[in-house]
PDB file of C-alpha atoms in Angstrom:
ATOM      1  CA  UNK A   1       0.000   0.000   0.000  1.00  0.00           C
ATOM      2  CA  UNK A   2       1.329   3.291  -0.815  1.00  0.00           C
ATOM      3  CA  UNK A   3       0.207   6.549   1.696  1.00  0.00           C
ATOM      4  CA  UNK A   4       1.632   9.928   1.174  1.00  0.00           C
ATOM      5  CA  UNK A   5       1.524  12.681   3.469  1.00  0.00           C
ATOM      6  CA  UNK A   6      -1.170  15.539   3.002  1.00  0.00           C
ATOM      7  CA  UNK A   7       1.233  18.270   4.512  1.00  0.00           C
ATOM      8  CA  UNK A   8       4.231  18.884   6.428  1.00  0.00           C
ATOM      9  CA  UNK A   9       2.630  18.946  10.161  1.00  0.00           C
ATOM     10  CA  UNK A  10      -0.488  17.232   8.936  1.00  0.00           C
ATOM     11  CA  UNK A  11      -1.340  13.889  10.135  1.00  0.00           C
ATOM     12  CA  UNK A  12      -3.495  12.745   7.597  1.00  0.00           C
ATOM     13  CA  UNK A  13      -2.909  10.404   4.892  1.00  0.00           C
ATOM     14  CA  UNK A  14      -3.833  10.011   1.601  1.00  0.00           C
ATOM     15  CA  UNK A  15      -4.106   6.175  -0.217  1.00  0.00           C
ATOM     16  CA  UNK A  16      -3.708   6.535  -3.875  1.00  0.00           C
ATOM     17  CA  UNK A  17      -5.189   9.922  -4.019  1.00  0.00           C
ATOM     18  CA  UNK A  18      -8.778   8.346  -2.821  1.00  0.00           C
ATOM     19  CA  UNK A  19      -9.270   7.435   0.810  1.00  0.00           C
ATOM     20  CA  UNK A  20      -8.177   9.862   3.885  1.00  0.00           C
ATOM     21  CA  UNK A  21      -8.095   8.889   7.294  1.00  0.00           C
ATOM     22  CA  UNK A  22      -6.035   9.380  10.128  1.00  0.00           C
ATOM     23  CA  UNK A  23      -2.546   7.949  11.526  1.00  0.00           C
ATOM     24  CA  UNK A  24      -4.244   7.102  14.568  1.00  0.00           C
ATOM     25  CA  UNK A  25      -6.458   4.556  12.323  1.00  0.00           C
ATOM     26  CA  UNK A  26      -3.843   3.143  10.430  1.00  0.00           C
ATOM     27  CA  UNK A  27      -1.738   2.401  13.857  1.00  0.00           C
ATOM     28  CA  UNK A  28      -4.921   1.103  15.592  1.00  0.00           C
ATOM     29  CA  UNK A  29      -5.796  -0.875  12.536  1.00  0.00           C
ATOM     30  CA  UNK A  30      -1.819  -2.623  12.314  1.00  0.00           C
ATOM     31  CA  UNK A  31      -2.167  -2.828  15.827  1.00  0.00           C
ATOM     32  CA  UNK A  32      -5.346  -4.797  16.291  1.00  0.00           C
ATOM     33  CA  UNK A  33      -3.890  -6.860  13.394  1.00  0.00           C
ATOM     34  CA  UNK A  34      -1.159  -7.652  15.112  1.00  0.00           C
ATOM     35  CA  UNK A  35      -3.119  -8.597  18.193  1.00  0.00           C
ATOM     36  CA  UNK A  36      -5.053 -11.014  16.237  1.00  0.00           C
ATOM     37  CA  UNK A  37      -2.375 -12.835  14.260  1.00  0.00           C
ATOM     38  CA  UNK A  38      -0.324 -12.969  17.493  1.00  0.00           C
ATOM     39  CA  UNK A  39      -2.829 -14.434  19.511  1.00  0.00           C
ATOM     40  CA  UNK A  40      -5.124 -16.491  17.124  1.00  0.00           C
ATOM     41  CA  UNK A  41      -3.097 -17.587  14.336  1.00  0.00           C
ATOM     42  CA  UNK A  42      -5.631 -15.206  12.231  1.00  0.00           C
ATOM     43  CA  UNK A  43      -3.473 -13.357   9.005  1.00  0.00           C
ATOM     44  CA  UNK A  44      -5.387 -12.646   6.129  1.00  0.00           C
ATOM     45  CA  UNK A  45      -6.134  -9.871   4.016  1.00  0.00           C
ATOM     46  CA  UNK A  46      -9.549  -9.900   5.579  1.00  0.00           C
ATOM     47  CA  UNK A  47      -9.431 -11.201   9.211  1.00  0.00           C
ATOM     48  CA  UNK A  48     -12.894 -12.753  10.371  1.00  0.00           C
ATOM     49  CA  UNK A  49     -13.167 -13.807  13.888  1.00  0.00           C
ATOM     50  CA  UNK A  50     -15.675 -14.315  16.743  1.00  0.00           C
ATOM     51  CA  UNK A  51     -15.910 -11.638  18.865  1.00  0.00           C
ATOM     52  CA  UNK A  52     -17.370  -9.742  21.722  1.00  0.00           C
ATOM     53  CA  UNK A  53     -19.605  -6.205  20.867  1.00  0.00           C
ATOM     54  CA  UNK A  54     -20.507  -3.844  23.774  1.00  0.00           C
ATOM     55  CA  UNK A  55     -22.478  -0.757  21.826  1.00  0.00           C
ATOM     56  CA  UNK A  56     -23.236   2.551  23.215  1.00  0.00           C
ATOM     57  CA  UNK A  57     -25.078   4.650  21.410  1.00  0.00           C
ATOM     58  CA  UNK A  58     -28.258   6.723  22.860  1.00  0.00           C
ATOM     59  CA  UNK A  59     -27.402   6.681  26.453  1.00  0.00           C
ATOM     60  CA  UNK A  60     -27.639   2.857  26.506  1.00  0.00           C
ATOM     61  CA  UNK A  61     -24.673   0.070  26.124  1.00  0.00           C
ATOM     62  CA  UNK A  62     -25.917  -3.369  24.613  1.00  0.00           C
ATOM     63  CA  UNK A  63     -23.610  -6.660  24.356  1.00  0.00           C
ATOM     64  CA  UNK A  64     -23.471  -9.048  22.374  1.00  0.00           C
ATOM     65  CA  UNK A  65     -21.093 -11.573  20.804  1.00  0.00           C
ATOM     66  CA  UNK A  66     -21.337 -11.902  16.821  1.00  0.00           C
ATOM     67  CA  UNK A  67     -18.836 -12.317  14.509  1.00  0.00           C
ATOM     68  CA  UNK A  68     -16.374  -9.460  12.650  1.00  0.00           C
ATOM     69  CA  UNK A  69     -14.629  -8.864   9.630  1.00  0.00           C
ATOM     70  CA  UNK A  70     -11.785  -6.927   9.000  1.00  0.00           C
ATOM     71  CA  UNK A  71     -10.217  -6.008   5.092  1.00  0.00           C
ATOM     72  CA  UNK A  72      -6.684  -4.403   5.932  1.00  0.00           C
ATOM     73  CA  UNK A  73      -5.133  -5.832   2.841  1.00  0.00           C
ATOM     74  CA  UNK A  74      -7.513  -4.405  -0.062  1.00  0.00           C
ATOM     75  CA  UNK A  75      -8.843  -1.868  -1.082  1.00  0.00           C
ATOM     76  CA  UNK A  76     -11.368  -1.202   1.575  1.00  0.00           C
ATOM     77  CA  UNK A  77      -8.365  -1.215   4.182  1.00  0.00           C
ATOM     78  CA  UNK A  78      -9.538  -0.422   7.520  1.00  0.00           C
ATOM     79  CA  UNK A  79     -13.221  -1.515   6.775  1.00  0.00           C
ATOM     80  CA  UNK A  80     -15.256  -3.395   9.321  1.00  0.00           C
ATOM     81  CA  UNK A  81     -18.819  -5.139   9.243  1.00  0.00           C
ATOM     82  CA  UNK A  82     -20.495  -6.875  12.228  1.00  0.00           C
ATOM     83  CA  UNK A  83     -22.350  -9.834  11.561  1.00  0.00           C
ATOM     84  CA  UNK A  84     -26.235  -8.928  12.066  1.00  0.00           C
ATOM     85  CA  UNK A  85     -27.483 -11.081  15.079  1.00  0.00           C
ATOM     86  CA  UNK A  86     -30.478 -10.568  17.592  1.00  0.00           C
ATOM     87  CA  UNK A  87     -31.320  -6.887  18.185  1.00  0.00           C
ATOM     88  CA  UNK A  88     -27.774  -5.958  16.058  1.00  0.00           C
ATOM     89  CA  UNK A  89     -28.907  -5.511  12.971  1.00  0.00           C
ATOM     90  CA  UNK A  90     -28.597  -2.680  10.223  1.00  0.00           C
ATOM     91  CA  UNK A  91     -32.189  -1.256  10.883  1.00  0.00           C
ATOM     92  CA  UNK A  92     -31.203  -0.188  14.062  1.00  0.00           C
ATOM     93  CA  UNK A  93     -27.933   0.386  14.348  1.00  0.00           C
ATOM     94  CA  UNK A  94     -24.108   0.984  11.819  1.00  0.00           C
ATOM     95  CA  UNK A  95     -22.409  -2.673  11.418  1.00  0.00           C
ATOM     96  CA  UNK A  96     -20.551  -1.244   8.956  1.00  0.00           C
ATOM     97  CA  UNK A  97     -17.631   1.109   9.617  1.00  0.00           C
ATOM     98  CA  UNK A  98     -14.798   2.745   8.112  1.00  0.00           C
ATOM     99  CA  UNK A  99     -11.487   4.896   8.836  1.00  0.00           C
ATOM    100  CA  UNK A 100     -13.277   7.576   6.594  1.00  0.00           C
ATOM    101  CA  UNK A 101     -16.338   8.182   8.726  1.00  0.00           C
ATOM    102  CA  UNK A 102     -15.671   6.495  12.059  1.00  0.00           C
ATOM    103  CA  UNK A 103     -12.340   7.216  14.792  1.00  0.00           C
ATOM    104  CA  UNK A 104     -10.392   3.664  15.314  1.00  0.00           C
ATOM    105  CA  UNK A 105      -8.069   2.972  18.472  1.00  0.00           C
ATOM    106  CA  UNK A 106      -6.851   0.284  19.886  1.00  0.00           C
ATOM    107  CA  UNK A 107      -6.884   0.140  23.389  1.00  0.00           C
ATOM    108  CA  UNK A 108      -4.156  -2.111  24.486  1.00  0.00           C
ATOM    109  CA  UNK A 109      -5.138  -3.014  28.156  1.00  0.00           C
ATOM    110  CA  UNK A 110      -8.537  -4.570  26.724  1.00  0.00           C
ATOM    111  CA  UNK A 111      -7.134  -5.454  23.353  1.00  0.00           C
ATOM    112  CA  UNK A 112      -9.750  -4.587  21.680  1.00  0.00           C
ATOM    113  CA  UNK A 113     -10.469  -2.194  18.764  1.00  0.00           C
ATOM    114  CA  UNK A 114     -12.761   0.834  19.959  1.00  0.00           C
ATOM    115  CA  UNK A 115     -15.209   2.686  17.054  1.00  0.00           C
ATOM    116  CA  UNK A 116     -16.463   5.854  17.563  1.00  0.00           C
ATOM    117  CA  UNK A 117     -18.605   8.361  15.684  1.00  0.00           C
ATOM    118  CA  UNK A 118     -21.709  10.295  15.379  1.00  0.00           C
ATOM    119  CA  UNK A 119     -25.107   9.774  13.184  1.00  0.00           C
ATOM    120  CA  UNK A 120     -28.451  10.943  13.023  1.00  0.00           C
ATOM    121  CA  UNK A 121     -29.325   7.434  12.796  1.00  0.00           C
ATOM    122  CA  UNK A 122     -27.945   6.880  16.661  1.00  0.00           C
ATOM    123  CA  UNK A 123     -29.261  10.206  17.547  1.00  0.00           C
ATOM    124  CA  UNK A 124     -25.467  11.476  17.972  1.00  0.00           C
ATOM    125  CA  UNK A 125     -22.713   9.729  19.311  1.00  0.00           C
ATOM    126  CA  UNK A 126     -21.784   6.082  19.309  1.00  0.00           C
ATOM    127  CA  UNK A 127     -18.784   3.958  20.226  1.00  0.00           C
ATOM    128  CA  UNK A 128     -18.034   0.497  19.656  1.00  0.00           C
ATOM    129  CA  UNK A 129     -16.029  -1.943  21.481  1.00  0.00           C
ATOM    130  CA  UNK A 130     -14.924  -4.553  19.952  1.00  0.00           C
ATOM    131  CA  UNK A 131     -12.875  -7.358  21.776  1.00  0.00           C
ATOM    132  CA  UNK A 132     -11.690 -10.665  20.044  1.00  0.00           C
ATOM    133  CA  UNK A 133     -12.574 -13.847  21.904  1.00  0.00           C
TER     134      UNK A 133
END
């Protein structure tokens, strides 16, 4: 993959002149890569693995385990979906997220991969913790 700098004391990236998202996502996203290869065997382009979901989003957190899926080798690097289970599903809430529209960081006491962002569709803020099991 090929990422240029946007500007001197910018840290934003640009891939191949078409997606933008920040350092902090590609780190979180090598990171949490890491994490998973290191500690289940998992290394692929797109990483799918069983994990648990706490979601916040309207006041109220929700858990759940379903399963993820990760593309950090293509060109939807640093895309995530959720696998739709029980009251998770794409009616009601994002189980889709991306670098572009979503803040990534991998919290390394928890090892797991935190989402964050804000819709009109969760009535403002959300985050998303996701943790591998």
């Amino acid at each position: 993959m090929l990422f240029t700098p946007l500007g001197d004391s910018s840290q934003e990236l640009e891939f191949v002149g078409e997606l933008s998202f920040s350092m902090e996502a590609i780190v979180s996203l090598s990171n949490f890569q890491t994490y998973l290869y290191e500690n289940f065997k998992i290394n692929q382009n797109c990483p799918v693995f069983n994990c648990n979901v706490t979601y916040t989003a309207k006041g109220v957190a929700r858990s759940i385990k379903t399963i993820a899926r990760m593309s950090v080798g293509t060109m939807e690097f640093g895309e995530i979906h959720l696998t739709e289970t029980e009251w998770l599903t794409g009616g009601a809430y994002h189980c889709d997220f991306s670098p572009q529209y979503q803040s990534y960081f991998f919290d390394v006491t928890t090892s797991s991969l935190i989402i964050s962002g804000s819709s009109i569709k969760m009535d403002g803020n959300y985050k998303i913790v996701i943790t591998p099991i």
